[in-house]
PDB file of C-alpha atoms in Angstrom:
ATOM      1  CA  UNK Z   1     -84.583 -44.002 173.970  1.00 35.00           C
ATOM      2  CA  UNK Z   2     -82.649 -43.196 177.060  1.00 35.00           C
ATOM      3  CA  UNK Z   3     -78.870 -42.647 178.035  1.00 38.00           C
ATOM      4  CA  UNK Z   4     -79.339 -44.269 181.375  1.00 36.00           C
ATOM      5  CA  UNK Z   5     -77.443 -47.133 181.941  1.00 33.00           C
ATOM      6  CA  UNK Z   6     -78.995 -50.381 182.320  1.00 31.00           C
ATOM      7  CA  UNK Z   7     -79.881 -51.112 185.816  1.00 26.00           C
ATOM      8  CA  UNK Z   8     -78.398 -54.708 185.971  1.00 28.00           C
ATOM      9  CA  UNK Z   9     -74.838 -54.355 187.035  1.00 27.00           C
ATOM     10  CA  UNK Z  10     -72.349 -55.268 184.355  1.00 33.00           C
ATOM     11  CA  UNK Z  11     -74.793 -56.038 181.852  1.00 39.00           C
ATOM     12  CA  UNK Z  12     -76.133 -55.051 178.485  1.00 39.00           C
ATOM     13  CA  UNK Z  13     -78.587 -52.981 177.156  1.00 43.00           C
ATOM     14  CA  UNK Z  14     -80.564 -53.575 173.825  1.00 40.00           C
ATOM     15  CA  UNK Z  15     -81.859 -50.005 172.069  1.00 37.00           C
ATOM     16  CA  UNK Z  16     -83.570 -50.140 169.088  1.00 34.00           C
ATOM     17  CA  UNK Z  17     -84.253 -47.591 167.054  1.00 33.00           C
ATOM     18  CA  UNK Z  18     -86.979 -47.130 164.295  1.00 32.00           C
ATOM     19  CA  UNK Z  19     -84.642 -47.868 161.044  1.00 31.00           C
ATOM     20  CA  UNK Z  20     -80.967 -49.015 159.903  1.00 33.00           C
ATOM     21  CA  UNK Z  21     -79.686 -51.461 162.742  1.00 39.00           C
ATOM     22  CA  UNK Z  22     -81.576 -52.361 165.410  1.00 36.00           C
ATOM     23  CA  UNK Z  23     -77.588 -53.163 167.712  1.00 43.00           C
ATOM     24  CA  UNK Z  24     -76.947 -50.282 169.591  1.00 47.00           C
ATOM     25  CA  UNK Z  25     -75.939 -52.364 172.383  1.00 83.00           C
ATOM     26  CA  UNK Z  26     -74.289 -50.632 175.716  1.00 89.00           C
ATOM     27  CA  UNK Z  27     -72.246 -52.214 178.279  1.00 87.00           C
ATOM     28  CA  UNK Z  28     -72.545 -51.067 181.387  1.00 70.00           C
ATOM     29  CA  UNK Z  29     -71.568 -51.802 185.443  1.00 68.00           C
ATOM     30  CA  UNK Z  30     -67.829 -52.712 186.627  1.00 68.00           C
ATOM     31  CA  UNK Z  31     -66.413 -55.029 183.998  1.00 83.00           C
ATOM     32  CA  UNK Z  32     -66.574 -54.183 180.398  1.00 87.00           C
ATOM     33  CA  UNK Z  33     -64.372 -56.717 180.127  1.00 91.00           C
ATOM     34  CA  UNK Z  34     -67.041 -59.556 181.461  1.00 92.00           C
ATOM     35  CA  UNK Z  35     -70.283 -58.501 180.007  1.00 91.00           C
ATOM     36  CA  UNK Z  36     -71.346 -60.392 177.093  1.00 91.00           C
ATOM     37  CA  UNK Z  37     -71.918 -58.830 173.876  1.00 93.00           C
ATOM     38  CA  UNK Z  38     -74.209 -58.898 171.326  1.00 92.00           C
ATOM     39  CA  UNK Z  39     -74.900 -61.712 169.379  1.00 93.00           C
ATOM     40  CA  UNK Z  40     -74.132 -60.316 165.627  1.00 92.00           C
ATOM     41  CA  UNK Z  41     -70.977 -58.980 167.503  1.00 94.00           C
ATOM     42  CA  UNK Z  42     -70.008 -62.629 168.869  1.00 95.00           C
ATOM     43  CA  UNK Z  43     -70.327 -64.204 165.320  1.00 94.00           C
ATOM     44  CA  UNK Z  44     -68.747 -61.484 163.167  1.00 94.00           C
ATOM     45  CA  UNK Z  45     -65.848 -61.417 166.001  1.00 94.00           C
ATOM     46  CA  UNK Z  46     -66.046 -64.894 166.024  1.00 93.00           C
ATOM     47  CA  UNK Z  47     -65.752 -65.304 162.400  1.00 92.00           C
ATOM     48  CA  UNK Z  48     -62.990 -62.645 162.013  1.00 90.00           C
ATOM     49  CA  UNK Z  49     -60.502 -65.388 164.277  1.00 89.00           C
ATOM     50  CA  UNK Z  50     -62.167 -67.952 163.069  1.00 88.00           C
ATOM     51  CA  UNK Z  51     -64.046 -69.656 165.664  1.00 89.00           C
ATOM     52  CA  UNK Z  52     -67.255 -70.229 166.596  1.00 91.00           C
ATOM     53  CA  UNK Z  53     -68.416 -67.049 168.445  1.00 94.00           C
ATOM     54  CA  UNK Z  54     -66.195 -64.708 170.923  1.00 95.00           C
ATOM     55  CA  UNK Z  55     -68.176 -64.104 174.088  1.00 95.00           C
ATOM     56  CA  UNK Z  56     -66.730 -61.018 175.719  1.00 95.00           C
ATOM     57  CA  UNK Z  57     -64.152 -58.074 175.212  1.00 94.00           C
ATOM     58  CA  UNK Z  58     -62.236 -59.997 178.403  1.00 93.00           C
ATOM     59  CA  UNK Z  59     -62.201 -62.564 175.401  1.00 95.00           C
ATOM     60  CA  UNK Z  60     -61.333 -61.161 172.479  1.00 92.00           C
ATOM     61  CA  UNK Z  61     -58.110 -59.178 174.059  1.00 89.00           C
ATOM     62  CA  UNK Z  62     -56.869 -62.467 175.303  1.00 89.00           C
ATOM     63  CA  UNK Z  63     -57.394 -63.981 171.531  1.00 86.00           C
ATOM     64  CA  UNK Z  64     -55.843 -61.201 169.976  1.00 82.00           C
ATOM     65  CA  UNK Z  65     -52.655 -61.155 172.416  1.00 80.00           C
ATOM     66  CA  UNK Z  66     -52.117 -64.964 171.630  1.00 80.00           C
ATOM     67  CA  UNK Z  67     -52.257 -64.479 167.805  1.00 75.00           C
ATOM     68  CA  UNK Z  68     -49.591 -61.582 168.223  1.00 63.00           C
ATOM     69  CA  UNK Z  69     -46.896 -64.266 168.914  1.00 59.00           C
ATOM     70  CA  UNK Z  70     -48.064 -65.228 172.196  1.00 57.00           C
ATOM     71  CA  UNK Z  71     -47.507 -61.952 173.765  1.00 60.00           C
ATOM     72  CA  UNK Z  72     -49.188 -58.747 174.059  1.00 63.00           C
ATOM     73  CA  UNK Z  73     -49.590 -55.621 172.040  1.00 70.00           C
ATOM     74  CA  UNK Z  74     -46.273 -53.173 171.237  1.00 75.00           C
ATOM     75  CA  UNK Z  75     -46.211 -49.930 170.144  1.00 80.00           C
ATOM     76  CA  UNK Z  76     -45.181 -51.606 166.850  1.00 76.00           C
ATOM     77  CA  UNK Z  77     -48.394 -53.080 166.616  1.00 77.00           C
ATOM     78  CA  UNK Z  78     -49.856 -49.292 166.618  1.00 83.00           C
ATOM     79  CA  UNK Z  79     -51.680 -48.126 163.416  1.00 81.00           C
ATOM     80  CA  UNK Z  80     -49.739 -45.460 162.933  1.00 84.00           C
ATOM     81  CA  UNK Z  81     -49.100 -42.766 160.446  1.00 86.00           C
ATOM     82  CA  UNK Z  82     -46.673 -39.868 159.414  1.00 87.00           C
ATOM     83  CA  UNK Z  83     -49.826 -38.032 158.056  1.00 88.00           C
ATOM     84  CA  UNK Z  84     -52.018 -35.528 159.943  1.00 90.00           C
ATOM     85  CA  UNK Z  85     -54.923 -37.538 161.252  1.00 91.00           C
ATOM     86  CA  UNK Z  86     -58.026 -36.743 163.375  1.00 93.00           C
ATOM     87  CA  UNK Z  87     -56.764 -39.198 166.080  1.00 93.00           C
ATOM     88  CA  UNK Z  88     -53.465 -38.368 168.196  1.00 93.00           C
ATOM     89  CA  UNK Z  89     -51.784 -39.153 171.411  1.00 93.00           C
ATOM     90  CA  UNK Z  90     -49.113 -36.834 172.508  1.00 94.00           C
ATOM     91  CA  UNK Z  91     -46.643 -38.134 175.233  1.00 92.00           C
ATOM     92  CA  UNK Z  92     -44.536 -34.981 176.595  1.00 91.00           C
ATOM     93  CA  UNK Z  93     -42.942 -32.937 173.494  1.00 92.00           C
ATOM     94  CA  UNK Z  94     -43.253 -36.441 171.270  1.00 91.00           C
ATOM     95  CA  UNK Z  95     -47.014 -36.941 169.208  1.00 92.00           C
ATOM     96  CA  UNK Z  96     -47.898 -39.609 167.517  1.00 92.00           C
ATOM     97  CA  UNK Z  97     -50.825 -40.196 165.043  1.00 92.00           C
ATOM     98  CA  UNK Z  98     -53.298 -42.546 164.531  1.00 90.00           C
ATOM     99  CA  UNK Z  99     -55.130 -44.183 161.855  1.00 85.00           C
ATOM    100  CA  UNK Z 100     -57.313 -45.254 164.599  1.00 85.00           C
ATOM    101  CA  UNK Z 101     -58.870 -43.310 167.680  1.00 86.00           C
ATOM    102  CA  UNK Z 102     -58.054 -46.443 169.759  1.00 85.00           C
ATOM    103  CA  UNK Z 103     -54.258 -46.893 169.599  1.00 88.00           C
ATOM    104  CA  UNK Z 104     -54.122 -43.586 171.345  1.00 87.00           C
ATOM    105  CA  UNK Z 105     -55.293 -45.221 174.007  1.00 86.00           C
ATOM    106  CA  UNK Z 106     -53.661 -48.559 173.633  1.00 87.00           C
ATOM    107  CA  UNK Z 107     -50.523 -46.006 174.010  1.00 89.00           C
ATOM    108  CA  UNK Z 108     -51.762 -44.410 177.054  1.00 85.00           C
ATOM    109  CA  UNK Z 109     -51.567 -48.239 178.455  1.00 85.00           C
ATOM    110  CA  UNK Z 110     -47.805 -48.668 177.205  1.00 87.00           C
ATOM    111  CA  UNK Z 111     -46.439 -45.469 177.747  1.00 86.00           C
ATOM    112  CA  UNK Z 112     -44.700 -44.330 181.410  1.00 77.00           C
ATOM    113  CA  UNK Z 113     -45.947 -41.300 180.918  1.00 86.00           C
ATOM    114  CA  UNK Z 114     -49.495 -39.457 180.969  1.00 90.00           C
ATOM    115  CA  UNK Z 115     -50.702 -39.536 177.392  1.00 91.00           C
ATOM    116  CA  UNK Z 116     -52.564 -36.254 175.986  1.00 94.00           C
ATOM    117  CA  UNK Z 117     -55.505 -37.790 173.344  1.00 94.00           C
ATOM    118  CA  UNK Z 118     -57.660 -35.767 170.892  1.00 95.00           C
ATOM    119  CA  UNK Z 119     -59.640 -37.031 168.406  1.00 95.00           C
ATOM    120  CA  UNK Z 120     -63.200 -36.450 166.321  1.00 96.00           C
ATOM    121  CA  UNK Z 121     -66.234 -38.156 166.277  1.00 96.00           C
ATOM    122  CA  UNK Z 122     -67.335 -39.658 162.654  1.00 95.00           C
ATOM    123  CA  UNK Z 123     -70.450 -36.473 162.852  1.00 95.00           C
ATOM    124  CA  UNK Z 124     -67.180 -34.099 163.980  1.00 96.00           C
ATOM    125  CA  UNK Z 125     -67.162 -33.128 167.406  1.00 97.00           C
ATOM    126  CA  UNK Z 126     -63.579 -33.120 168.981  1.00 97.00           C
ATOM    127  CA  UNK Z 127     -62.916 -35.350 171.808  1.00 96.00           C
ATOM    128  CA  UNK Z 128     -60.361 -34.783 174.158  1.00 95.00           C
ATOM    129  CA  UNK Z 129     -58.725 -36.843 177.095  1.00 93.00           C
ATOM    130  CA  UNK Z 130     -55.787 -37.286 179.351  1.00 92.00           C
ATOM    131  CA  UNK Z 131     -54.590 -40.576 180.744  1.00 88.00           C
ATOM    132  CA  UNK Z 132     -52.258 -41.782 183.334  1.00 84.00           C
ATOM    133  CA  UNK Z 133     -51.364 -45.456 182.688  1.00 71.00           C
ATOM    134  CA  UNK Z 134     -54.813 -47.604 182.589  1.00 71.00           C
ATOM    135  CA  UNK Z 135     -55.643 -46.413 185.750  1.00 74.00           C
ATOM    136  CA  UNK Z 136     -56.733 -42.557 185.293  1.00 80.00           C
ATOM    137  CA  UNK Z 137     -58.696 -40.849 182.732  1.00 85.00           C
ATOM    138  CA  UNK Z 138     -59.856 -37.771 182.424  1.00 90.00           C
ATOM    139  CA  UNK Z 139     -62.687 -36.791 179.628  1.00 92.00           C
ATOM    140  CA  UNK Z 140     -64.190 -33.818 178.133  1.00 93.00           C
ATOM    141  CA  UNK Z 141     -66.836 -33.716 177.044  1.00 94.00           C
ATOM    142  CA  UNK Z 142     -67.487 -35.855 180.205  1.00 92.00           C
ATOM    143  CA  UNK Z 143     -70.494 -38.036 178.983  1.00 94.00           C
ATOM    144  CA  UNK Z 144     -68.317 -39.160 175.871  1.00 94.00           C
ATOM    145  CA  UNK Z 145     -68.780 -42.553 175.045  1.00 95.00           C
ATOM    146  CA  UNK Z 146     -66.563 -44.986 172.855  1.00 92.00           C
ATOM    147  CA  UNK Z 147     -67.682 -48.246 170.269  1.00 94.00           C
ATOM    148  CA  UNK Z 148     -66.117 -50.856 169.272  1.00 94.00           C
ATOM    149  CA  UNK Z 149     -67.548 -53.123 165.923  1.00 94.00           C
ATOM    150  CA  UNK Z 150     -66.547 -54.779 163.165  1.00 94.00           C
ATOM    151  CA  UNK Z 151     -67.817 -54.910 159.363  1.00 94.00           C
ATOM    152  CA  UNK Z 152     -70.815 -57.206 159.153  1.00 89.00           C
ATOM    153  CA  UNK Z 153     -68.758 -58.353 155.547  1.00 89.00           C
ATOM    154  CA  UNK Z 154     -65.790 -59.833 157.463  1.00 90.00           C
ATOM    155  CA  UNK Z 155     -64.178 -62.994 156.395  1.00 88.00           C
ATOM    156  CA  UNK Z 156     -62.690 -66.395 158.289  1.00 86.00           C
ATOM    157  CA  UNK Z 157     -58.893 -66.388 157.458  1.00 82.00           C
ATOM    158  CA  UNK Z 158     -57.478 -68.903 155.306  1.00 78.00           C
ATOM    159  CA  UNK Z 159     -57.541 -73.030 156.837  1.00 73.00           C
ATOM    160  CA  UNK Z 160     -54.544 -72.518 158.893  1.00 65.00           C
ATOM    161  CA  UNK Z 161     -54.111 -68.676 159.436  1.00 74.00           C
ATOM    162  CA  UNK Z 162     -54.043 -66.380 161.421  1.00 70.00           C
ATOM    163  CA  UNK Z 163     -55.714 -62.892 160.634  1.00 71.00           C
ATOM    164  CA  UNK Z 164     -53.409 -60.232 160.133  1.00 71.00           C
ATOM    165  CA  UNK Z 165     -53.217 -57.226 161.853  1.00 67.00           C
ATOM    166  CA  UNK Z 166     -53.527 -55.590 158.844  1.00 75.00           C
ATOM    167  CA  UNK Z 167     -56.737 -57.207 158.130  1.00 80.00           C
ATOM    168  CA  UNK Z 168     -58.031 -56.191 161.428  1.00 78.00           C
ATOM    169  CA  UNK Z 169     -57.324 -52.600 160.709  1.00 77.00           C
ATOM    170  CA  UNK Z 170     -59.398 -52.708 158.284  1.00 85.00           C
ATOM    171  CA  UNK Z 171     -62.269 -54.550 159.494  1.00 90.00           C
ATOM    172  CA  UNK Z 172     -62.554 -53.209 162.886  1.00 90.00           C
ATOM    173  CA  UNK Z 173     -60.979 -49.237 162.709  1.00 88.00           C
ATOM    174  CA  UNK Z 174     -63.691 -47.981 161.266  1.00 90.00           C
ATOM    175  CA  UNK Z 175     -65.834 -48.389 163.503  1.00 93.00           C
ATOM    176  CA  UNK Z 176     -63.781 -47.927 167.088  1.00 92.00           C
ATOM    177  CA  UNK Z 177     -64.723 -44.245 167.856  1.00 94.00           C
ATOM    178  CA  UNK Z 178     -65.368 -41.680 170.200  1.00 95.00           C
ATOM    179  CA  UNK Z 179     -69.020 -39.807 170.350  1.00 96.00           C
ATOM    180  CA  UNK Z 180     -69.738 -37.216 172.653  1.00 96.00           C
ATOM    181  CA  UNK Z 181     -72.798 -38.847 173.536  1.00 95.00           C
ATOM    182  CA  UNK Z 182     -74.661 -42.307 173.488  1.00 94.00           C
ATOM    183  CA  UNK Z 183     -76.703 -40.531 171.847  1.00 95.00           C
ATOM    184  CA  UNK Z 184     -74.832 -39.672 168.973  1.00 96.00           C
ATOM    185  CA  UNK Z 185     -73.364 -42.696 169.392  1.00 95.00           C
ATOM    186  CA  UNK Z 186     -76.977 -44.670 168.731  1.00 94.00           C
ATOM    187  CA  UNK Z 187     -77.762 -42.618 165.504  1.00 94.00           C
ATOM    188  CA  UNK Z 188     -74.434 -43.820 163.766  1.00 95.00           C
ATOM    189  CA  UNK Z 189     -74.547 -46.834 164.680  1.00 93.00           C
ATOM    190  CA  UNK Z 190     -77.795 -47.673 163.045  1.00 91.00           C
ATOM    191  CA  UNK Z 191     -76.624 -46.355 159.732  1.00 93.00           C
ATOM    192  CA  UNK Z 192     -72.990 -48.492 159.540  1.00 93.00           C
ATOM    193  CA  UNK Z 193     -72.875 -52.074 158.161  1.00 91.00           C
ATOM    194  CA  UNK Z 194     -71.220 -53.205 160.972  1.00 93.00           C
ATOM    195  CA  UNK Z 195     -72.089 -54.934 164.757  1.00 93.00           C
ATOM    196  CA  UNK Z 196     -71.271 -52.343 167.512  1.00 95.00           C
ATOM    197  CA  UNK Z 197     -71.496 -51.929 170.830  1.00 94.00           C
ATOM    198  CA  UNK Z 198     -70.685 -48.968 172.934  1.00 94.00           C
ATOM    199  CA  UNK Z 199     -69.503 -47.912 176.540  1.00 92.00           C
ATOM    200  CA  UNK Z 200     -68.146 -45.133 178.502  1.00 89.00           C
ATOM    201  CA  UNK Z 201     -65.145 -44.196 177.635  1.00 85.00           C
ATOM    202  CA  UNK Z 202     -63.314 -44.917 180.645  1.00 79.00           C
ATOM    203  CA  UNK Z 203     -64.003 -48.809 179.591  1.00 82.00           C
ATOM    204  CA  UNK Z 204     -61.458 -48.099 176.574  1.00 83.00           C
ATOM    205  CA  UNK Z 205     -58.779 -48.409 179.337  1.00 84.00           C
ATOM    206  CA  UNK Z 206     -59.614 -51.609 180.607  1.00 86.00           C
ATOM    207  CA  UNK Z 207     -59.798 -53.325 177.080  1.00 87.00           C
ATOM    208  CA  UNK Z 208     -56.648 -51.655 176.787  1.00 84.00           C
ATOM    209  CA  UNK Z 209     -54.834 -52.526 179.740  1.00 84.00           C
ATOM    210  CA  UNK Z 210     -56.201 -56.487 178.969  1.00 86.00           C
ATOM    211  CA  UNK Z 211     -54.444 -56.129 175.505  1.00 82.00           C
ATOM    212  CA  UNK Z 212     -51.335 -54.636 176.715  1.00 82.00           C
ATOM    213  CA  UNK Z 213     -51.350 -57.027 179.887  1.00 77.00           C
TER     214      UNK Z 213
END
């Protein structure tokens, strides 16, 4: 197993490993945003909106912003919490937790002002990063990487409906992390029930600046 990218620019990288999962998938060149995904991840993303398949992050950000009445996401849409969590963003004297390690960074993207993000890998190891906008990031441990997944269990919506935001919390938080490594991102992901897939964390910005767009 190696943490080299794959070679082809903006494409994806299949990893298996010798039990659990066998979709440690990485995305890697340019555009996150482009490169298709895996196929369990297309179906299960698919299925959570209730189409056939969803062929790209570029895709699914545009799905969700039209199912959040037609516009894009607010810091109302946020997951967040008046509890201590693992996952913050801090935006000059003002913090704000997170259910999820990603709505830091979906705050970062809203936010006029550089955003100050910490969180923890699911094995423990804090994460820490400071971003300007979607345009600047800066990451420690530098080789950090970041998933995104959904549970393998997820349901269609109701004939008629939309999912819920709430619904997508659940399904999909869990497994939207941080990992120091791809590495340590590989050996968790072949022990979830979920499809995941897994980049460098400075591709977190552009999903999030496509969602906030």
């Amino acid at each position: 197993m190696t943490d080299d990218p794959c070679p082809c620019c903006g494409g994806i990288e299949n990893s298996s490993v010798e039990s659990g999962r066998s979709s440690n998938q990485w995305i890697a060149g340019p555009s996150v945003l482009e490169a298709e995904l895996p196929p369990e991840l297309r179906s299960a993303l698919g299925r959570f909106l209730g189409v056939e398949s969803v062929e790209t992050l570029g895709e699914w950000a545009s799905e969700v912003r039209n199912r959040t009445g037609g516009g894009s996401i607010t810091v109302d849409d946020l997951c967040l919490t008046d509890e201590e969590t693992v996952h913050r963003g801090t935006v000059g004297d003002e913090r704000y937790q997170f259910a999820c390690f990603y709505d830091a960074v979906i705050l970062a993207a809203l936010a006029d002002r550089p955003v100050d993000i910490r969180t923890k890998s699911p094995e423990g190891t804090v994460i820490e990063a400071r971003a300007v906008g979607t345009e600047e990031l800066t990451v420690r441990p530098s080789e950090a990487v970041f998933s995104f997944g959904i549970d393998d269990a997820v349901a269609s919506p109701a004939d008629g409906e939309d999912p819920s935001l709430e619904r997508g919390y659940a399904a999909i938080c869990p497994y939207v992390n941080a990992f120091p490594t791809r590495a340590v991102y590989e050996e968790w992901a072949s022990n979830v029930t979920a499809a995941t897939v897994a980049m460098p964390l400075e591709g977190a910005t552009d999903l999030a600046a496509e969602l906030v767009r």
